[in-house]
GROMACS .gro file of C-alpha atoms in nm:
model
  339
    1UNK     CA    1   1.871  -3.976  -2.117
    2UNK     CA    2   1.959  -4.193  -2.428
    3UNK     CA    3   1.946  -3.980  -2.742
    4UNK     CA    4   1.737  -4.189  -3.001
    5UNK     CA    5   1.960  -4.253  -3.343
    6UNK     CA    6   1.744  -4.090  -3.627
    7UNK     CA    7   1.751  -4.394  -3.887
    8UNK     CA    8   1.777  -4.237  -4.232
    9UNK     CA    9   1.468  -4.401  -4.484
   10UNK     CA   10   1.643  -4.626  -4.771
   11UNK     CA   11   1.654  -4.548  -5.165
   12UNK     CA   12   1.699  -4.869  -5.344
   13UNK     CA   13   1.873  -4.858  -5.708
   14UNK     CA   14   1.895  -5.159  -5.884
   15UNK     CA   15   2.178  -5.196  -6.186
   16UNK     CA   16   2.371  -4.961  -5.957
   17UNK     CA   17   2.716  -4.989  -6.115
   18UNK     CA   18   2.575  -4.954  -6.440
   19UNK     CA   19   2.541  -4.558  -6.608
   20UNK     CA   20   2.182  -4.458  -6.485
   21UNK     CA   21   2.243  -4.693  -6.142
   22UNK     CA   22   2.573  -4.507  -6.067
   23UNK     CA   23   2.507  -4.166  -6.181
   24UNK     CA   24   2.183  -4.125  -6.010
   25UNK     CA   25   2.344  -4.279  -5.671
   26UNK     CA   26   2.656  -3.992  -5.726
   27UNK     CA   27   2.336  -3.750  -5.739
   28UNK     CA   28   2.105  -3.856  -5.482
   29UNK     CA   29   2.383  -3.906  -5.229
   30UNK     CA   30   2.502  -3.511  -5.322
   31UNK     CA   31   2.163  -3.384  -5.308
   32UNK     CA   32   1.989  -3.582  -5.105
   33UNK     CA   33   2.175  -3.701  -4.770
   34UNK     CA   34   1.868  -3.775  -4.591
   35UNK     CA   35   1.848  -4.087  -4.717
   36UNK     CA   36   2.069  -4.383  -4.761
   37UNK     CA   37   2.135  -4.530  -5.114
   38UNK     CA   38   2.120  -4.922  -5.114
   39UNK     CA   39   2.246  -5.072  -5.448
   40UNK     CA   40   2.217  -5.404  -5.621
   41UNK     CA   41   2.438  -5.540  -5.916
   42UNK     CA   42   2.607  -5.832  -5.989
   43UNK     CA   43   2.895  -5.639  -6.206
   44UNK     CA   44   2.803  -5.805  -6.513
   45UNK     CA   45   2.794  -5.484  -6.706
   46UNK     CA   46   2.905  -5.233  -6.492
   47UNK     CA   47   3.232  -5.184  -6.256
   48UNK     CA   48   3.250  -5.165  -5.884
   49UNK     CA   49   3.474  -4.849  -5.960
   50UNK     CA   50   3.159  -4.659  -6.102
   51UNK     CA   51   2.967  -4.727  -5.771
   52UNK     CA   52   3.016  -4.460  -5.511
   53UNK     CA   53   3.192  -4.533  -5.183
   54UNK     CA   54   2.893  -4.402  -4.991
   55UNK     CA   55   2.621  -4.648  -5.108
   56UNK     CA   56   2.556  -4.997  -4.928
   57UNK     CA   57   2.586  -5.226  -5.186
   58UNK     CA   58   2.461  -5.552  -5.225
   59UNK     CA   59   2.670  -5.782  -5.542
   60UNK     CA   60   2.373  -6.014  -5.622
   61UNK     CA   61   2.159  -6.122  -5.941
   62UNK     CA   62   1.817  -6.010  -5.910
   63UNK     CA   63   1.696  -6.375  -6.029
   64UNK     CA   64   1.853  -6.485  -5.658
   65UNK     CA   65   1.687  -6.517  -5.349
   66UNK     CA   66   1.970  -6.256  -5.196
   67UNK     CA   67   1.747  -5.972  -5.352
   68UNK     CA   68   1.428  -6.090  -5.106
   69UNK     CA   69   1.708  -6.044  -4.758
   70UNK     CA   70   1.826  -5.713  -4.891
   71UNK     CA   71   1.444  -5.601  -4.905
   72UNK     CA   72   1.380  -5.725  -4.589
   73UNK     CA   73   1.661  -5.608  -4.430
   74UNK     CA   74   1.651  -5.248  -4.543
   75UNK     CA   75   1.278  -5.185  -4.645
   76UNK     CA   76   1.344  -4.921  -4.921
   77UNK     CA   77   1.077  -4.622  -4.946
   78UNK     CA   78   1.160  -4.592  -5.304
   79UNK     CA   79   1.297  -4.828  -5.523
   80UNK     CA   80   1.472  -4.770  -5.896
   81UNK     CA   81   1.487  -5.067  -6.130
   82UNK     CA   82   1.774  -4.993  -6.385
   83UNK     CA   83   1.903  -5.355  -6.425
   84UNK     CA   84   1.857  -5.440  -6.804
   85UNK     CA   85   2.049  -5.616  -7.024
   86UNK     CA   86   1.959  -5.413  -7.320
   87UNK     CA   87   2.146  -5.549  -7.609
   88UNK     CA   88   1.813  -5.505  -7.885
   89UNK     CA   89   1.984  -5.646  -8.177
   90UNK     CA   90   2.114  -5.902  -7.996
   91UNK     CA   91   1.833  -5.965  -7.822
   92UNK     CA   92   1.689  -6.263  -8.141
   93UNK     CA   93   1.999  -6.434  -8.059
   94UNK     CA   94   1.979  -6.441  -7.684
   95UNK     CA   95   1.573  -6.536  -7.612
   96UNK     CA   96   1.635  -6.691  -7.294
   97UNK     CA   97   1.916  -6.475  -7.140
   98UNK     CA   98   1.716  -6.172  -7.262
   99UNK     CA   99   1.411  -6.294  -7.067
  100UNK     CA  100   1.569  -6.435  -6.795
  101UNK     CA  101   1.758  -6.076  -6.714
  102UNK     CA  102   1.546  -5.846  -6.799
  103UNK     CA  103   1.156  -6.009  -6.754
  104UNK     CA  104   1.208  -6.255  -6.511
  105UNK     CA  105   1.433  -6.064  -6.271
  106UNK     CA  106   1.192  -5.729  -6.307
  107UNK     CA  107   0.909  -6.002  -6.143
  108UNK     CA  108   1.128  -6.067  -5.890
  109UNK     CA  109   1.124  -5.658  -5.775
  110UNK     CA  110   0.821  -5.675  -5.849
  111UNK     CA  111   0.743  -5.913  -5.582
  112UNK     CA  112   0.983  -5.751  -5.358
  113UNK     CA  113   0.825  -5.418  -5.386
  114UNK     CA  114   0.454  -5.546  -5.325
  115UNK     CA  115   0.570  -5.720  -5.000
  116UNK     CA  116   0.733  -5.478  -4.879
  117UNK     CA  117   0.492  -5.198  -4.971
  118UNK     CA  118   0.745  -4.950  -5.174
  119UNK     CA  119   0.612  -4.645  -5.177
  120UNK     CA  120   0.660  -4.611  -5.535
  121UNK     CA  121   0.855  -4.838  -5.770
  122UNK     CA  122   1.009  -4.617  -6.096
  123UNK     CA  123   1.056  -4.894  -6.388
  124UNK     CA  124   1.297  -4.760  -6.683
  125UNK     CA  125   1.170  -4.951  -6.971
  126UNK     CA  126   1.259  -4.874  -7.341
  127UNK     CA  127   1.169  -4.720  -7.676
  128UNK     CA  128   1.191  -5.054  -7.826
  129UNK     CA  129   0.855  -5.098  -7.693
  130UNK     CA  130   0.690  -4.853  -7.988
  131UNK     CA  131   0.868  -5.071  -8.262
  132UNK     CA  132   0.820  -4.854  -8.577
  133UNK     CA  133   0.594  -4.588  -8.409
  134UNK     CA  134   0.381  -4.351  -8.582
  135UNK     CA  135   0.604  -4.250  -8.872
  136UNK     CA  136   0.884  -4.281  -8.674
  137UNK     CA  137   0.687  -4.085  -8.387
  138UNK     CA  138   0.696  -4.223  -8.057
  139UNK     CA  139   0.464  -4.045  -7.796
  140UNK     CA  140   0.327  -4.188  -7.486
  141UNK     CA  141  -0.019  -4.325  -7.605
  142UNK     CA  142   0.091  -4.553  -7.867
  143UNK     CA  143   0.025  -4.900  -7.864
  144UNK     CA  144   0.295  -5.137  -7.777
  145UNK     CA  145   0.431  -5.245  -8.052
  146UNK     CA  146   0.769  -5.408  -8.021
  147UNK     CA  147   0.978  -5.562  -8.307
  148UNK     CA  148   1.276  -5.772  -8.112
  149UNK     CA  149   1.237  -5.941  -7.778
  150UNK     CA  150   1.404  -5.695  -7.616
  151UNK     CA  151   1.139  -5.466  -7.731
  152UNK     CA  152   0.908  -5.799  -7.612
  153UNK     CA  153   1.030  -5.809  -7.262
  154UNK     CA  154   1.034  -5.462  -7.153
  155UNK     CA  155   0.705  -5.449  -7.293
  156UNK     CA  156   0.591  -5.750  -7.075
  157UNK     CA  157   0.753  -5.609  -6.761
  158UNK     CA  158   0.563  -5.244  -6.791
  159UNK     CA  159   0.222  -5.451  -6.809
  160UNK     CA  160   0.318  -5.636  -6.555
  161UNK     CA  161   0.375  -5.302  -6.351
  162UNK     CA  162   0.024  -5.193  -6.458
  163UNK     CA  163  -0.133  -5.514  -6.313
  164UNK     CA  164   0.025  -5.527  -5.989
  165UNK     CA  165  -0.119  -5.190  -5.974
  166UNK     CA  166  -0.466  -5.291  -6.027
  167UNK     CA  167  -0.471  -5.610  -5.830
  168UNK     CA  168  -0.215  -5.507  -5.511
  169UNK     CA  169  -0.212  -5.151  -5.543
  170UNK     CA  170   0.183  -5.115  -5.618
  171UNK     CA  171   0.206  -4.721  -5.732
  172UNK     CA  172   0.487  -4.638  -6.045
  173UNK     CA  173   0.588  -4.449  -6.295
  174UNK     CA  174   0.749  -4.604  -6.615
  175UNK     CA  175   1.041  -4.429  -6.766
  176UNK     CA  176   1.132  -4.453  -7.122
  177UNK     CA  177   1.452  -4.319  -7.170
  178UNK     CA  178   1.616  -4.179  -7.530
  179UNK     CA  179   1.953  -4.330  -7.606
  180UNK     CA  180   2.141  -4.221  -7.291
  181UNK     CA  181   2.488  -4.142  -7.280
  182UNK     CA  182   2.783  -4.012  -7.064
  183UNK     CA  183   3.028  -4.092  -6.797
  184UNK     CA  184   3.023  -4.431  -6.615
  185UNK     CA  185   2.879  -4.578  -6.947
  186UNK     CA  186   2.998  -4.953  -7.016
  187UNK     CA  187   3.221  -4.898  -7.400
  188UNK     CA  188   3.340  -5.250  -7.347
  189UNK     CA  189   3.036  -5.400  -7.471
  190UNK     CA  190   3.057  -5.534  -7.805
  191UNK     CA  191   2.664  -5.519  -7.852
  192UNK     CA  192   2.483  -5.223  -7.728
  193UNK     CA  193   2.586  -4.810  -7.660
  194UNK     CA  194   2.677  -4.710  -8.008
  195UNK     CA  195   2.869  -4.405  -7.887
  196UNK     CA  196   3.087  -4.620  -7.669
  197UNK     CA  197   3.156  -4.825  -7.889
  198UNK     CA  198   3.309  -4.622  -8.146
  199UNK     CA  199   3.509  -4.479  -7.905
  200UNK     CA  200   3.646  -4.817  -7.750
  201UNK     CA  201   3.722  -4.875  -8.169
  202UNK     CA  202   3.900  -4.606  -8.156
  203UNK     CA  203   4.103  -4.619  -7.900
  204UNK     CA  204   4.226  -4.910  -8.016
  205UNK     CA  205   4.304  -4.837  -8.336
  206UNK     CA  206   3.986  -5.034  -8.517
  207UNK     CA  207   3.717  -4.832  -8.751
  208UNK     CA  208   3.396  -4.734  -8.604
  209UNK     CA  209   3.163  -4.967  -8.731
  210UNK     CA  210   2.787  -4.785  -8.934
  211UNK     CA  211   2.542  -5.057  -8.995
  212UNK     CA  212   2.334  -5.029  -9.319
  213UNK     CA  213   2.331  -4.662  -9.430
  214UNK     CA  214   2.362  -4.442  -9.115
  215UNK     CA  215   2.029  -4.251  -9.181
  216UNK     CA  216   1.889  -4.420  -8.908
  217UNK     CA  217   1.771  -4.163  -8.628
  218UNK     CA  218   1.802  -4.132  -8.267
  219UNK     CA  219   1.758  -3.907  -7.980
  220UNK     CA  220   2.070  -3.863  -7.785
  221UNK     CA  221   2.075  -3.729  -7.423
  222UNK     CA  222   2.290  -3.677  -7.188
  223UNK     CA  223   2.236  -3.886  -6.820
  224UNK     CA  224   2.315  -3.600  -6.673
  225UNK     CA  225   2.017  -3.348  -6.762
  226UNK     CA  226   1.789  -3.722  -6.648
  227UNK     CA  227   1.914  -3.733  -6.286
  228UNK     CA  228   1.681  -3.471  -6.136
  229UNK     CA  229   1.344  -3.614  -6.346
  230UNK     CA  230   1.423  -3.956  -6.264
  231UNK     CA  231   1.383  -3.868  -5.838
  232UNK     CA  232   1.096  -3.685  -5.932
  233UNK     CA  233   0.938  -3.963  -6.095
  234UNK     CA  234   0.928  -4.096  -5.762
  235UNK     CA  235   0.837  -3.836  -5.582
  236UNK     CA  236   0.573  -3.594  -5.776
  237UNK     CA  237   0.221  -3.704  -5.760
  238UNK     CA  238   0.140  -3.625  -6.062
  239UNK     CA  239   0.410  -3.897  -6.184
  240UNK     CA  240   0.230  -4.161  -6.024
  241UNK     CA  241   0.075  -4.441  -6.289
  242UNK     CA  242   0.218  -4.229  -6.589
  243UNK     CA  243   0.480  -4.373  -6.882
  244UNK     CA  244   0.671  -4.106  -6.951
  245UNK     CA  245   0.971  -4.037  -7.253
  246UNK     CA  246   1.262  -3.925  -7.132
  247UNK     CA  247   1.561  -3.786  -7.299
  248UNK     CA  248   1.682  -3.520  -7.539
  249UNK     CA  249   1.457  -3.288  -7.774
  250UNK     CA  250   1.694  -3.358  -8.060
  251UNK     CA  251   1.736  -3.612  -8.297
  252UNK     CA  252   2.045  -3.691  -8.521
  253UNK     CA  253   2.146  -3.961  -8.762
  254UNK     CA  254   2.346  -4.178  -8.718
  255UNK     CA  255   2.620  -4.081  -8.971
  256UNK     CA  256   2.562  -3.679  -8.781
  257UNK     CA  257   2.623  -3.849  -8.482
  258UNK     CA  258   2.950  -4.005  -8.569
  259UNK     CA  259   3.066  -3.704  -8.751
  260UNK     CA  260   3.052  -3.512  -8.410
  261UNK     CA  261   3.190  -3.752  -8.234
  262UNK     CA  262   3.492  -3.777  -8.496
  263UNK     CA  263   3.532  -3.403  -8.446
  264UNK     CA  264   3.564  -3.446  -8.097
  265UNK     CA  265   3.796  -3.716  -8.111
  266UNK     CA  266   4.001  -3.556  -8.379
  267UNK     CA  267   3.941  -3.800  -8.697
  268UNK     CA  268   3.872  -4.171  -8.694
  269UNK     CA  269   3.780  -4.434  -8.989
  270UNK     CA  270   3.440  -4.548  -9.063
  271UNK     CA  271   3.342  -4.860  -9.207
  272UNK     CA  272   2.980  -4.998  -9.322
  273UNK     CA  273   2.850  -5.332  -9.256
  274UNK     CA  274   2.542  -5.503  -9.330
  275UNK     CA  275   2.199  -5.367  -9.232
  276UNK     CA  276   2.050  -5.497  -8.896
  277UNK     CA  277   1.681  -5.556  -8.782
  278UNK     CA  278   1.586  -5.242  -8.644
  279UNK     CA  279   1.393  -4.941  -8.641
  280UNK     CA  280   1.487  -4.675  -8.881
  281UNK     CA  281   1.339  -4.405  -8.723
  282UNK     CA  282   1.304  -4.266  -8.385
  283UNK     CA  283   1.181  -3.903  -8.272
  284UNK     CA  284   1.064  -3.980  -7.884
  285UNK     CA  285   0.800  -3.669  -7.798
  286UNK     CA  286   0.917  -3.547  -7.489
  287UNK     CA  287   0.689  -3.266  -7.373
  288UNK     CA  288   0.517  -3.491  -7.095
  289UNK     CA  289   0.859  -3.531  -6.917
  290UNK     CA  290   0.893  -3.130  -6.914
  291UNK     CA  291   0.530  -3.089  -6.738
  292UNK     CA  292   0.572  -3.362  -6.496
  293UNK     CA  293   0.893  -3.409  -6.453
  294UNK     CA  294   1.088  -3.066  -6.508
  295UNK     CA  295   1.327  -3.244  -6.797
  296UNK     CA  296   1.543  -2.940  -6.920
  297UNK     CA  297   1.775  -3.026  -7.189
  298UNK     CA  298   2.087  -2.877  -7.117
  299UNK     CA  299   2.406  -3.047  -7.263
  300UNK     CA  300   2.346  -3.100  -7.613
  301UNK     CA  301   2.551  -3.373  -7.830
  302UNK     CA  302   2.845  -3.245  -7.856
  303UNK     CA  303   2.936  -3.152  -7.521
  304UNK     CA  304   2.816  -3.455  -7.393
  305UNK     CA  305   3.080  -3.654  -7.615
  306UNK     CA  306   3.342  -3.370  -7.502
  307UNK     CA  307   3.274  -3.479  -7.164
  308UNK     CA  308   3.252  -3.852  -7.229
  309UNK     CA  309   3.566  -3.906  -7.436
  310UNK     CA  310   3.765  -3.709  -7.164
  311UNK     CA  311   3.645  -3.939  -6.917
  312UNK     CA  312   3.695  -4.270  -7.128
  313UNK     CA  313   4.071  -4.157  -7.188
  314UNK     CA  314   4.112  -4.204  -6.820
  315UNK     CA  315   4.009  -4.562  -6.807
  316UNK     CA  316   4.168  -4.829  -6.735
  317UNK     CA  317   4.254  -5.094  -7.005
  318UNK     CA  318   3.998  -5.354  -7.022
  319UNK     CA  319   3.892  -5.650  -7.233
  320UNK     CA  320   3.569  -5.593  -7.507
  321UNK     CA  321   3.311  -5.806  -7.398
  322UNK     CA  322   3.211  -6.068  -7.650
  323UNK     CA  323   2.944  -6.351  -7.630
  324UNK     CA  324   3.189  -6.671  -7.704
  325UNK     CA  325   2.890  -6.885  -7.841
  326UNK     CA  326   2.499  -6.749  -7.913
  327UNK     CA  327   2.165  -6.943  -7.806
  328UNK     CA  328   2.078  -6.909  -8.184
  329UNK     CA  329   2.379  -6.895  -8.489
  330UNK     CA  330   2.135  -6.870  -8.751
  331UNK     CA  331   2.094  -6.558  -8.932
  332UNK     CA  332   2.336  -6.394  -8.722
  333UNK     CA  333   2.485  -6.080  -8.858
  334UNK     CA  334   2.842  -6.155  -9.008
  335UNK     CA  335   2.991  -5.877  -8.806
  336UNK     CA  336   2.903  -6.054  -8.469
  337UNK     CA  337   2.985  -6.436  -8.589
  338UNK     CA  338   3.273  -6.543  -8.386
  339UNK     CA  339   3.530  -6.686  -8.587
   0.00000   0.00000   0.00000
């Protein structure tokens, strides 16, 4: 009698090399090795060295028409949409790249997903999409309110979520992560991950760049203490249709959070440029991702950075990445003109 091969049901992550992509896959493929992990990225911001050996992975843009074989070939159960570009203060300087990568290719999942009847598509999205909050409160029920198109396009692609909903019956649940940080981050991006970049400054010898006064506030957290909420957002019922916060309970300045991360580095220069467009304040709530999701904040600033500078030391020498020309010069900040 032939024995019947068991095939395993397929987990698709897209932005897989990138920090949430790769981390989760490391997780899911520990904890979870009844399914398969399928991953898409097409290495613009994240390393085939983050992605883990075990995961099938497809090297593609999610604007081409590789991402409709891979669905058809594999037929995910569950599918993660990661893949961002999420430079925000770039973002005025970069409409159509920022649209094209972040709104336009989220359409083309979204597609994918109602074909192929996902069983439930989990969309992180931003906290650009509160703007300036409630007093610098952001909490689940706000209005959208972006200030940048960044802010703009993740804020189109979670309504666009909400209305394939309604009219095809796609289930989700919209994550909204706090600043993330931690091992497998990209810190050769000129543009976006504040706490990579200072340490790519410092490592080579430059000082770590504060833009207007460093009171600015943000919620730091760990990927780590996100992995487990993130599969339950696709797996708990009760996650189904909701937008939930995700991230760490505390929030720190700016200038705080440098000052830790010079202590665990062991010095470093600051300098401060000029003010950018952005939001000054930003306390996420984050009690709905405790109830529905079982968030537990574990690993609090500091350790995180203790665990992220020991990894970054290990790296391998690479070039910063630096936009040689913009979409739009004018009104560009001085510290990202190219000379």
């Amino acid at each position: 009698m032939v024995k019947k091969i068991q095939m395993k049901e397929i987990i698709l992550i897209t932005g897989v090399a990138g920090l949430l992509g790769s981390r989760l896959a490391d997780w899911l493929i520990e904890n979870h090795p009844e399914y398969d992990v399928v991953g898409i990225d097409d290495l613009s911001g994240g390393y085939i060295e983050n992605i883990n050996p075990k995961v099938i992975f497809w090297k593609a843009n999610l604007t081409d028409s590789t991402i409709d074989n891979c669905f058809e070939i594999h037929k995910p159960k569950y599918v993660f949409h990661f893949a961002a570009y999420a430079a925000e203060g770039l973002s005025p300087f970069i409409r159509t790249f920022n649209y094209t990568n972040n709104l336009v290719a989220t359409a083309a999942i979204v597609n994918n997903c109602i074909k192929y009847d996902i069983k439930r598509l989990v969309f992180t999205s931003t906290m650009a999409v509160y703007g300036y909050g409630e007093g610098g409160i952001f909490h689940e029920d706000m209005k959208r309110n972006p200030i940048d198109p960044y802010g703009v396009a993740k804020s189109a692609c979670e309504l666009d979520i909400e209305i394939a909903n309604k009219q095809h019956g796609l289930d989700y649940c919209i994550i909204r992560p706090h600043n993330v940080f931690g091992i497998k981050q990209n810190i050769w991006d000129k543009y976006r991950n504040v706490l990579g970049i200072w340490m790519f400054q410092h490592m080579n010898n430059e000082p770590m760049f504060i833009f207007g006064d460093g009171k600015q506030t943000r919620a730091f957290s760990y990927i780590d203490d996100s992995l487990e909420p993130l599969w339950n957002a696709a797996i708990t019922p009760n996650a189904s249709k909701q937008i939930i916060n995700l991230g760490g309970i505390n929030e720190y300045s700016i200038l705080e959070a440098n000052q830790i991360l010079r202590e665990v580095i062991g010095g470093g220069e600051i300098v401060f440029k000029e003010q950018r467009h952005e939001v000054k304040y930003a306390i996420p709530t984050w009690q709905k991702s405790v109830d529905i999701l079982g968030f537990k904040h574990k690993i609090d600033l500091k350790e995180g950075l203790i665990k992220m500078w020991e990894w970054a030391q290990q790296q391998p020498k690479r070039e910063r990445f630096i936009w040689s020309s913009y979409e739009l010069d004018k009104g560009i900040y001085n510290f990202w003109k190219n000379k």
